mmCIF file of C-alpha atoms in Angstrom:
data_model
loop_
_atom_site.group_PDB
_atom_site.id
_atom_site.type_symbol
_atom_site.label_atom_id
_atom_site.label_comp_id
_atom_site.label_asym_id
_atom_site.label_seq_id
_atom_site.Cartn_x
_atom_site.Cartn_y
_atom_site.Cartn_z
ATOM 1 C CA MET A 24 0.000 0.000 0.000
ATOM 2 C CA THR A 25 1.268 3.463 -0.857
ATOM 3 C CA ALA A 26 0.112 6.942 0.016
ATOM 4 C CA SER A 27 1.023 10.467 -0.955
ATOM 5 C CA ASP A 28 2.242 11.359 2.537
ATOM 6 C CA GLY A 29 3.211 9.475 5.659
ATOM 7 C CA GLY A 30 0.503 11.160 7.706
ATOM 8 C CA THR A 31 -2.205 9.187 5.911
ATOM 9 C CA TYR A 32 -0.283 5.933 5.470
ATOM 10 C CA ALA A 33 -2.229 3.095 7.085
ATOM 11 C CA PRO A 34 -1.643 -0.533 6.065
ATOM 12 C CA GLN A 35 -4.733 -2.622 5.533
ATOM 13 C CA ALA A 36 -5.805 -4.529 8.616
ATOM 14 C CA VAL A 37 -4.615 -8.110 8.882
ATOM 15 C CA HIS A 38 -7.405 -10.153 10.436
ATOM 16 C CA ALA A 39 -5.757 -12.115 13.234
ATOM 17 C CA PRO A 40 -8.017 -11.820 16.293
ATOM 18 C CA VAL A 41 -6.675 -12.757 19.707
ATOM 19 C CA VAL A 42 -9.906 -11.919 21.556
ATOM 20 C CA GLY A 43 -13.548 -12.775 21.019
ATOM 21 C CA PRO A 44 -16.182 -10.397 19.585
ATOM 22 C CA GLY A 45 -16.917 -7.578 22.020
ATOM 23 C CA GLU A 46 -14.252 -8.736 24.470
ATOM 24 C CA PHE A 47 -11.936 -5.777 24.031
ATOM 25 C CA ALA A 48 -13.396 -2.285 23.566
ATOM 26 C CA VAL A 49 -11.146 0.641 22.620
ATOM 27 C CA ALA A 50 -11.698 4.338 22.027
ATOM 28 C CA ALA A 51 -9.962 6.962 19.918
ATOM 29 C CA VAL A 52 -9.311 10.353 21.513
ATOM 30 C CA GLY A 53 -7.289 13.045 19.769
ATOM 31 C CA LEU A 54 -7.394 12.902 15.975
ATOM 32 C CA ASP A 55 -4.738 15.483 15.127
ATOM 33 C CA HIS A 56 -2.571 13.022 13.183
ATOM 34 C CA GLY A 57 -3.731 10.537 10.571
ATOM 35 C CA HIS A 58 -1.767 7.740 12.222
ATOM 36 C CA VAL A 59 -4.806 7.194 14.447
ATOM 37 C CA TYR A 60 -6.360 5.327 11.527
ATOM 38 C CA GLY A 61 -3.469 2.898 11.257
ATOM 39 C CA MET A 62 -3.480 2.419 15.018
ATOM 40 C CA CYS A 63 -7.164 1.555 15.087
ATOM 41 C CA GLU A 64 -6.962 -0.631 11.965
ATOM 42 C CA GLY A 65 -4.270 -2.653 13.700
ATOM 43 C CA LEU A 66 -6.304 -3.002 16.882
ATOM 44 C CA VAL A 67 -9.442 -4.006 14.985
ATOM 45 C CA GLY A 68 -7.460 -6.586 13.033
ATOM 46 C CA ALA A 69 -6.456 -8.120 16.365
ATOM 47 C CA GLY A 70 -10.094 -8.349 17.415
ATOM 48 C CA ALA A 71 -10.767 -5.078 19.236
ATOM 49 C CA SER A 72 -13.934 -3.044 18.709
ATOM 50 C CA VAL A 73 -13.893 0.751 18.502
ATOM 51 C CA LYS A 74 -16.646 1.885 20.863
ATOM 52 C CA TRP A 75 -16.042 5.636 21.117
ATOM 53 C CA VAL A 76 -14.333 8.504 19.322
ATOM 54 C CA TYR A 77 -13.758 11.999 20.643
ATOM 55 C CA ASP A 78 -12.109 15.113 19.272
ATOM 56 C CA PRO A 79 -13.071 18.776 19.685
ATOM 57 C CA ASP A 80 -13.305 19.047 15.882
ATOM 58 C CA PRO A 81 -16.600 17.525 14.654
ATOM 59 C CA ALA A 82 -15.228 17.228 11.104
ATOM 60 C CA LYS A 83 -12.430 14.965 12.281
ATOM 61 C CA VAL A 84 -14.907 12.863 14.240
ATOM 62 C CA GLU A 85 -17.170 12.492 11.225
ATOM 63 C CA ALA A 86 -14.249 11.484 8.995
ATOM 64 C CA PHE A 87 -13.180 8.908 11.586
ATOM 65 C CA ARG A 88 -16.686 7.454 11.798
ATOM 66 C CA GLN A 89 -16.773 7.008 8.043
ATOM 67 C CA ARG A 90 -13.844 4.608 8.480
ATOM 68 C CA PHE A 91 -15.090 3.131 11.788
ATOM 69 C CA PRO A 92 -18.896 3.535 11.718
ATOM 70 C CA GLU A 93 -19.335 1.463 14.878
ATOM 71 C CA ALA A 94 -17.645 4.206 16.933
ATOM 72 C CA ARG A 95 -20.020 6.457 18.868
ATOM 73 C CA ALA A 96 -19.223 10.176 18.891
ATOM 74 C CA ALA A 97 -18.637 11.249 22.493
ATOM 75 C CA ARG A 98 -19.784 14.673 23.614
ATOM 76 C CA GLU A 99 -16.656 15.158 25.713
ATOM 77 C CA GLU A 100 -13.506 13.300 26.675
ATOM 78 C CA ALA A 101 -14.921 12.493 30.118
ATOM 79 C CA GLU A 102 -17.664 10.418 28.504
ATOM 80 C CA VAL A 103 -15.005 8.104 27.084
ATOM 81 C CA LEU A 104 -12.849 7.987 30.191
ATOM 82 C CA GLY A 105 -15.873 7.273 32.365
ATOM 83 C CA ASP A 106 -16.904 4.175 30.421
ATOM 84 C CA ASP A 107 -15.691 1.123 32.347
ATOM 85 C CA ALA A 108 -16.065 -1.058 29.243
ATOM 86 C CA VAL A 109 -13.230 0.762 27.471
ATOM 87 C CA ARG A 110 -9.943 -1.012 28.159
ATOM 88 C CA LEU A 111 -7.576 1.063 26.012
ATOM 89 C CA VAL A 112 -7.583 4.566 24.546
ATOM 90 C CA ALA A 113 -5.709 5.230 21.291
ATOM 91 C CA GLY A 114 -4.670 8.808 20.675
ATOM 92 C CA ALA A 115 -2.868 10.850 18.043
ATOM 93 C CA ALA A 116 -3.070 14.287 19.613
ATOM 94 C CA VAL A 117 -0.608 17.102 18.895
ATOM 95 C CA PRO A 118 2.741 15.643 20.055
ATOM 96 C CA ALA A 119 3.197 18.149 22.881
ATOM 97 C CA ASP A 120 -0.236 17.176 24.247
ATOM 98 C CA ARG A 121 0.164 13.401 24.102
ATOM 99 C CA CYS A 122 1.669 12.969 27.537
ATOM 100 C CA ALA A 123 -1.061 14.924 29.334
ATOM 101 C CA LEU A 124 -3.724 12.901 27.511
ATOM 102 C CA GLY A 125 -1.979 9.686 28.469
ATOM 103 C CA ILE A 126 -1.865 10.615 32.136
ATOM 104 C CA ARG A 127 -5.600 11.384 32.108
ATOM 105 C CA VAL A 128 -6.261 8.041 30.447
ATOM 106 C CA MET A 129 -4.139 6.078 32.927
ATOM 107 C CA ASP A 130 -5.608 7.931 35.899
ATOM 108 C CA ALA A 131 -9.009 6.806 34.623
ATOM 109 C CA GLY A 132 -7.818 3.190 34.930
ATOM 110 C CA LYS A 133 -7.266 2.516 31.236
ATOM 111 C CA ASP A 134 -4.238 1.613 29.151
ATOM 112 C CA TYR A 135 -2.963 4.219 26.704
ATOM 113 C CA PHE A 136 -1.761 3.731 23.126
ATOM 114 C CA THR A 137 -0.247 6.838 21.583
ATOM 115 C CA ASP A 138 1.185 7.762 18.239
ATOM 116 C CA LYS A 139 4.869 8.517 18.131
ATOM 117 C CA ALA A 140 6.431 10.766 19.324
ATOM 118 C CA PRO A 141 4.831 9.790 22.641
ATOM 119 C CA LEU A 142 6.068 12.990 24.320
ATOM 120 C CA THR A 143 8.284 15.951 23.513
ATOM 121 C CA THR A 144 10.312 16.825 26.643
ATOM 122 C CA LEU A 145 12.287 15.088 29.359
ATOM 123 C CA GLU A 146 9.937 16.657 31.914
ATOM 124 C CA GLN A 147 6.988 14.958 30.235
ATOM 125 C CA LEU A 148 8.941 11.695 30.221
ATOM 126 C CA ALA A 149 9.411 11.911 33.987
ATOM 127 C CA GLU A 150 5.689 12.599 34.427
ATOM 128 C CA ALA A 151 4.747 9.669 32.196
ATOM 129 C CA ARG A 152 7.064 7.280 34.021
ATOM 130 C CA ALA A 153 5.653 8.403 37.363
ATOM 131 C CA ALA A 154 2.087 7.928 36.110
ATOM 132 C CA VAL A 155 2.837 4.404 34.893
ATOM 133 C CA GLU A 156 4.332 3.582 38.280
ATOM 134 C CA ARG A 157 1.387 5.137 40.126
ATOM 135 C CA THR A 158 -1.411 3.607 38.065
ATOM 136 C CA ALA A 159 0.148 0.321 36.876
ATOM 137 C CA ARG A 160 -1.305 1.072 33.436
ATOM 138 C CA LYS A 161 0.416 0.879 30.050
ATOM 139 C CA TYR A 162 1.754 3.782 27.997
ATOM 140 C CA ALA A 163 2.183 1.964 24.669
ATOM 141 C CA VAL A 164 3.640 3.663 21.606
ATOM 142 C CA TYR A 165 2.874 3.265 17.893
ATOM 143 C CA TYR A 166 6.371 3.090 16.437
ATOM 144 C CA SER A 167 4.756 2.247 13.123
ATOM 145 C CA GLU A 168 7.864 2.115 10.942
ATOM 146 C CA ARG A 169 8.778 -1.136 12.697
ATOM 147 C CA VAL A 170 5.600 -2.615 14.179
ATOM 148 C CA HIS A 171 3.350 -1.846 11.184
ATOM 149 C CA VAL A 172 5.700 -2.767 8.328
ATOM 150 C CA GLU A 173 6.032 -6.423 7.385
ATOM 151 C CA THR A 174 9.659 -6.209 6.232
ATOM 152 C CA ALA A 175 10.554 -4.710 9.611
ATOM 153 C CA VAL A 176 8.748 -7.508 11.438
ATOM 154 C CA LEU A 177 10.459 -10.172 9.321
ATOM 155 C CA ALA A 178 13.864 -8.522 9.775
ATOM 156 C CA GLY A 179 13.434 -8.727 13.533
ATOM 157 C CA GLN A 180 12.481 -12.385 13.327
ATOM 158 C CA LEU A 181 15.485 -13.203 11.138
ATOM 159 C CA ILE A 182 17.842 -11.371 13.478
ATOM 160 C CA GLU A 183 16.378 -13.165 16.476
ATOM 161 C CA ASP A 184 16.904 -16.497 14.657
ATOM 162 C CA GLY A 185 20.581 -15.635 14.130
ATOM 163 C CA ALA A 186 20.432 -15.167 10.350
ATOM 164 C CA ILE A 187 23.109 -12.456 10.365
ATOM 165 C CA GLY A 188 24.866 -13.207 13.642
ATOM 166 C CA ARG A 189 25.442 -10.485 16.213
ATOM 167 C CA VAL A 190 24.232 -7.071 15.076
ATOM 168 C CA LEU A 191 27.015 -4.507 14.732
ATOM 169 C CA GLN A 192 25.302 -1.539 13.119
ATOM 170 C CA VAL A 193 21.871 -0.271 12.095
ATOM 171 C CA ILE A 194 21.517 2.434 9.453
ATOM 172 C CA GLY A 195 18.063 3.880 8.896
ATOM 173 C CA THR A 196 16.534 6.500 6.635
ATOM 174 C CA GLY A 197 13.194 8.154 7.242
ATOM 175 C CA PRO A 198 12.420 10.506 4.351
ATOM 176 C CA HIS A 199 8.933 12.003 4.217
ATOM 177 C CA ARG A 200 7.024 14.159 1.743
ATOM 178 C CA LEU A 201 6.332 17.576 3.236
ATOM 179 C CA SER A 202 2.986 18.414 1.565
ATOM 180 C CA ALA A 203 3.200 21.741 3.380
ATOM 181 C CA ALA A 204 -0.153 23.066 2.191
ATOM 182 C CA THR A 205 -1.961 20.191 3.920
ATOM 183 C CA ARG A 206 -0.208 20.532 7.281
ATOM 184 C CA PRO A 207 -1.770 22.188 10.348
ATOM 185 C CA ASP A 208 -0.095 25.149 12.053
ATOM 186 C CA TRP A 209 1.316 23.013 14.883
ATOM 187 C CA PHE A 210 3.332 21.014 12.369
ATOM 188 C CA PHE A 211 5.654 24.002 11.906
ATOM 189 C CA ASP A 212 5.942 24.926 15.606
ATOM 190 C CA ARG A 213 8.875 23.100 17.187
ATOM 191 C CA SER A 214 7.430 23.578 20.670
ATOM 192 C CA ARG A 215 4.360 21.640 19.536
ATOM 193 C CA TYR A 216 5.822 18.851 17.371
ATOM 194 C CA GLY A 217 9.059 18.493 19.315
ATOM 195 C CA GLY A 218 11.600 18.797 16.495
ATOM 196 C CA ILE A 219 12.388 16.341 13.728
ATOM 197 C CA LEU A 220 14.557 14.028 15.843
ATOM 198 C CA THR A 221 11.985 13.856 18.623
ATOM 199 C CA ASP A 222 9.185 13.275 16.143
ATOM 200 C CA ILE A 223 9.965 11.094 13.131
ATOM 201 C CA GLY A 224 13.454 10.389 14.459
ATOM 202 C CA SER A 225 11.887 8.382 17.282
ATOM 203 C CA HIS A 226 10.993 5.678 14.734
ATOM 204 C CA GLN A 227 14.643 5.289 13.869
ATOM 205 C CA VAL A 228 15.896 5.310 17.461
ATOM 206 C CA GLU A 229 13.406 2.577 18.333
ATOM 207 C CA GLN A 230 14.634 0.407 15.472
ATOM 208 C CA VAL A 231 18.273 0.840 16.489
ATOM 209 C CA LEU A 232 17.443 -0.345 20.000
ATOM 210 C CA HIS A 233 15.245 -3.217 18.817
ATOM 211 C CA TYR A 234 17.537 -4.659 16.161
ATOM 212 C CA THR A 235 20.647 -4.401 18.323
ATOM 213 C CA GLY A 236 18.860 -5.829 21.366
ATOM 214 C CA ALA A 237 20.052 -2.857 23.434
ATOM 215 C CA ASP A 238 18.399 -1.445 26.520
ATOM 216 C CA ASP A 239 20.224 1.901 26.331
ATOM 217 C CA ALA A 240 22.402 4.041 24.095
ATOM 218 C CA THR A 241 24.424 7.229 24.035
ATOM 219 C CA VAL A 242 23.794 9.953 21.488
ATOM 220 C CA VAL A 243 27.269 10.640 20.118
ATOM 221 C CA ARG A 244 26.361 13.362 17.630
ATOM 222 C CA SER A 245 23.209 14.884 16.184
ATOM 223 C CA HIS A 246 22.323 17.624 13.714
ATOM 224 C CA VAL A 247 19.172 19.409 12.606
ATOM 225 C CA ALA A 248 18.624 22.033 9.942
ATOM 226 C CA ASN A 249 16.116 24.078 8.033
ATOM 227 C CA HIS A 250 17.831 23.927 4.667
ATOM 228 C CA ALA A 251 15.094 25.051 2.302
ATOM 229 C CA HIS A 252 11.983 26.330 4.106
ATOM 230 C CA PRO A 253 12.692 29.821 5.489
ATOM 231 C CA GLU A 254 8.975 30.598 5.378
ATOM 232 C CA HIS A 255 8.628 28.051 8.208
ATOM 233 C CA PRO A 256 11.515 28.893 10.574
ATOM 234 C CA GLY A 257 10.237 26.464 13.226
ATOM 235 C CA LEU A 258 10.491 23.495 10.875
ATOM 236 C CA ASP A 259 13.419 21.109 10.983
ATOM 237 C CA ASP A 260 13.469 19.765 7.432
ATOM 238 C CA PHE A 261 16.575 17.630 8.079
ATOM 239 C CA GLY A 262 17.941 15.695 11.036
ATOM 240 C CA GLU A 263 20.516 13.003 11.700
ATOM 241 C CA ALA A 264 22.101 11.286 14.669
ATOM 242 C CA MET A 265 24.658 8.645 15.617
ATOM 243 C CA LEU A 266 24.190 6.345 18.612
ATOM 244 C CA VAL A 267 26.384 3.855 20.427
ATOM 245 C CA THR A 268 24.260 1.223 22.133
ATOM 246 C CA SER A 269 24.780 -0.679 25.362
ATOM 247 C CA THR A 270 25.652 -3.767 23.291
ATOM 248 C CA GLY A 271 28.569 -1.981 21.614
ATOM 249 C CA ALA A 272 26.731 -1.694 18.287
ATOM 250 C CA THR A 273 26.283 1.634 16.543
ATOM 251 C CA GLY A 274 23.333 3.264 14.863
ATOM 252 C CA TYR A 275 23.055 6.082 12.361
ATOM 253 C CA PHE A 276 19.845 7.543 11.032
ATOM 254 C CA ARG A 277 18.734 10.398 8.836
ATOM 255 C CA CYS A 278 15.222 11.793 8.523
ATOM 256 C CA ASP A 279 14.037 14.623 6.305
ATOM 257 C CA TRP A 280 11.153 16.298 4.517
ATOM 258 C CA PHE A 281 12.670 16.195 1.020
ATOM 259 C CA THR A 282 10.790 13.397 -0.737
ATOM 260 C CA PRO A 283 10.362 14.711 -4.301
ATOM 261 C CA ASP A 284 6.914 14.953 -5.849
ATOM 262 C CA GLY A 285 7.893 12.522 -8.607
ATOM 263 C CA LEU A 286 8.456 9.648 -6.208
ATOM 264 C CA GLN A 287 5.683 7.040 -6.243
ATOM 265 C CA THR A 288 5.170 7.111 -2.472
ATOM 266 C CA TRP A 289 5.706 9.386 0.517
ATOM 267 C CA GLY A 290 9.231 8.234 1.279
ATOM 268 C CA ASP A 291 11.835 5.702 0.216
ATOM 269 C CA GLY A 292 12.271 4.406 3.761
ATOM 270 C CA ARG A 293 15.116 1.932 4.105
ATOM 271 C CA SER A 294 17.242 0.264 6.705
ATOM 272 C CA LEU A 295 20.477 -1.709 6.605
ATOM 273 C CA VAL A 296 21.403 -4.011 9.478
ATOM 274 C CA LEU A 297 24.959 -5.329 9.535
ATOM 275 C CA GLY A 298 25.792 -8.445 11.507
ATOM 276 C CA THR A 299 28.885 -10.546 12.069
ATOM 277 C CA GLU A 300 27.583 -13.146 9.602
ATOM 278 C CA GLY A 301 25.572 -11.165 7.062
ATOM 279 C CA PHE A 302 23.308 -8.204 6.481
ATOM 280 C CA ILE A 303 19.671 -7.317 5.884
ATOM 281 C CA GLU A 304 18.372 -4.447 3.790
ATOM 282 C CA GLN A 305 14.777 -3.280 3.854
ATOM 283 C CA ARG A 306 13.125 -1.235 1.131
ATOM 284 C CA LYS A 307 9.929 -0.741 3.031
ATOM 285 C CA TYR A 308 7.541 1.275 0.911
ATOM 286 C CA MET A 309 8.803 0.893 -2.663
ATOM 287 C CA ASN A 310 11.554 -0.482 -4.889
ATOM 288 C CA ILE A 311 12.664 2.621 -6.751
ATOM 289 C CA GLY A 312 12.418 2.574 -10.525
ATOM 290 C CA THR A 313 9.926 -0.286 -10.533
ATOM 291 C CA GLN A 314 6.227 -0.805 -9.932
ATOM 292 C CA ASP A 315 6.894 -3.813 -7.706
ATOM 293 C CA GLY A 316 5.125 -2.262 -4.736
ATOM 294 C CA PRO A 317 6.278 -2.170 -1.114
ATOM 295 C CA GLY A 318 7.778 -4.734 1.219
ATOM 296 C CA HIS A 319 11.201 -5.730 -0.113
ATOM 297 C CA LEU A 320 13.699 -7.476 2.157
ATOM 298 C CA PHE A 321 17.176 -8.534 1.040
ATOM 299 C CA LEU A 322 19.281 -10.972 3.065
ATOM 300 C CA ALA A 323 22.873 -12.018 2.482
ATOM 301 C CA ASN A 324 24.738 -14.444 4.733
ATOM 302 C CA GLY A 325 26.910 -17.537 4.538
ATOM 303 C CA GLU A 326 24.116 -19.514 2.882
ATOM 304 C CA GLY A 327 23.685 -17.100 -0.029
ATOM 305 C CA GLU A 328 21.385 -14.261 -1.060
ATOM 306 C CA ARG A 329 17.619 -13.852 -0.771
ATOM 307 C CA HIS A 330 15.117 -11.274 -1.949
ATOM 308 C CA VAL A 331 11.712 -11.602 -0.313
ATOM 309 C CA GLN A 332 8.732 -9.422 -1.119
ATOM 310 C CA VAL A 333 6.795 -9.625 2.119
ATOM 311 C CA ARG A 334 3.057 -9.507 1.534
ATOM 312 C CA GLY A 335 0.808 -11.005 4.164
ATOM 313 C CA GLU A 336 3.433 -13.499 5.282
ATOM 314 C CA VAL A 337 4.186 -12.288 8.800
ATOM 315 C CA GLY A 338 1.427 -9.765 9.480
ATOM 316 C CA TYR A 339 1.587 -7.345 12.386
ATOM 317 C CA PRO A 340 1.782 -9.385 15.598
ATOM 318 C CA PHE A 341 2.349 -6.269 17.727
ATOM 319 C CA PHE A 342 -1.367 -5.473 17.888
ATOM 320 C CA GLY A 343 -2.524 -8.870 19.053
ATOM 321 C CA GLN A 344 0.308 -8.979 21.557
ATOM 322 C CA LEU A 345 -0.712 -5.542 22.842
ATOM 323 C CA LEU A 346 -4.303 -6.631 23.406
ATOM 324 C CA ARG A 347 -3.171 -9.738 25.246
ATOM 325 C CA ASP A 348 -0.685 -7.681 27.283
ATOM 326 C CA CYS A 349 -3.506 -5.403 28.397
ATOM 327 C CA LEU A 350 -5.627 -8.371 29.415
ATOM 328 C CA ASP A 351 -2.859 -10.515 30.910
ATOM 329 C CA ARG A 352 -0.686 -7.643 32.270
ATOM 330 C CA THR A 353 2.346 -8.939 30.388
ATOM 331 C CA GLU A 354 4.927 -7.239 28.128
ATOM 332 C CA THR A 355 5.196 -9.270 24.941
ATOM 333 C CA ALA A 356 4.448 -6.542 22.359
ATOM 334 C CA MET A 357 7.019 -4.057 23.685
ATOM 335 C CA THR A 358 8.312 -3.416 27.160
ATOM 336 C CA GLN A 359 7.482 -0.144 28.833
ATOM 337 C CA ALA A 360 11.188 0.454 29.401
ATOM 338 C CA HIS A 361 11.893 0.081 25.680
ATOM 339 C CA ALA A 362 9.068 2.401 24.619
ATOM 340 C CA PHE A 363 10.241 5.113 27.007
ATOM 341 C CA LYS A 364 13.956 4.647 26.244
ATOM 342 C CA ALA A 365 13.383 5.201 22.533
ATOM 343 C CA ALA A 366 11.469 8.387 23.320
ATOM 344 C CA GLU A 367 14.127 9.559 25.769
ATOM 345 C CA LEU A 368 16.989 9.100 23.311
ATOM 346 C CA ALA A 369 15.072 10.855 20.531
ATOM 347 C CA VAL A 370 14.475 13.850 22.807
ATOM 348 C CA ARG A 371 18.112 13.860 23.918
ATOM 349 C CA ALA A 372 19.254 13.758 20.294
ATOM 350 C CA GLN A 373 17.035 16.772 19.577
ATOM 351 C CA LEU A 374 18.192 18.701 22.642
ATOM 352 C CA GLY A 375 21.850 18.128 21.830
ATOM 353 C CA ALA A 376 21.598 18.702 18.098
ATOM 354 C CA VAL A 377 23.807 21.224 16.348
ATOM 355 C CA ASP A 378 21.747 23.436 14.046
ATOM 356 C CA LEU A 379 23.585 23.413 10.723
ATOM 357 C CA VAL A 380 21.953 26.532 9.268
ATOM 358 C CA PRO A 381 21.385 29.837 11.104
ATOM 359 C CA ARG A 382 17.696 30.675 11.345
ATOM 360 C CA GLY A 383 16.085 34.048 11.114
#
C-alpha cells in the first residue's frame, strides 16, 4: 500500500483476532494526526472493537466514523474515560499534548496507546514514568515504521533467529514528503511537534534499540537544519544522529522532509542491518524505478542471497500482543522500558543537536 504522505499511510488490517467479539473495547481520543487510523486498523485486526471517538473538531470525528462507523461520537472526553467497558484509549493528539492525555487516560484506569512521538520533553517523560508507576497502566507507543511494516517484522524475526549473527550496526533513513499546504499550524511549531529528531526520528531510534537488542544508548552526535523552508523557521526539514548502544553496536539515522513529488510514495524508507555473519536491507515502501510495490527485504549471509517481497506473510503481531498484554498484564508486544527509552533518546538527540543553518 502506498500513500502520498506518511501522515495518511495506514496498512490494511490483517485479520488475526486474539480476543472474542466484544471482548476488548477501545476508544480513539485526539485525531490530530492521521496515524490514528493505522493504530485503530491494527487493533481491529487483532479483534478489538472501537466503541467511542472523541475530538473537539466535529469534522475529524465524522471522517473517523466514516472509516469506523461502529464508533459512537462522544460529547466530551470524560464520557469516554468514564466508560468502564473501554480497556484502552488510542490517541494521536498534537505531540506536545500526548503525555497529558496519556496521564488522564491512565488515571481513569485505562491503558494508553499513543502515536509517536509519545512525548516531547524530558519533563513529560518523567511525568509519564511516574504515572505508569502510580497507576500500573500501560503507555504503549505506535512506532509504526517497525511494528506496522512487514519487512521490519520479518527482519526482527530473522535477526532473532541468528540469520546475520550479532548485530554490529543499524543504518536507517526516514524521508517524508512535506505536503506543506496540507499541514496544520502546529506542524511548523517546534514547541508543539518536538523537532524532527523527537518526532519522526523516534521511529529510527526505536529500530536501532530493537535490532541491536540494546536497553540503552548514548547519542554521540546529532544535527538538525532548516535547509530550504525559510517561510517556516520552526520546521526542521533535516535531522541526523549517531548512537552507540549498550551492546557496543552503533546506529546512524537520517530523517528529512525532502521526498520529491515525482516519487511514487511518501518516502523511500530503508534500513540496513549489519551483523557478524551477514546483512539485511529493507526497502519498506517501494523499490525505486519499478512498480513492484512495497515490502522488499534482502538478506545475504553464509548460505547465499535472498530477496523476499513480504506480503501477508508475517502480518503485524504487535497489535494482538498488545491486546493480550492489556488483558494478561504482560509485556510481549514491547516493554514499557523500551518504549520510554526510545522516546528519551530521541528527545536527547534533539536537545543536543547542532543546528547546521542559522535561522532568522
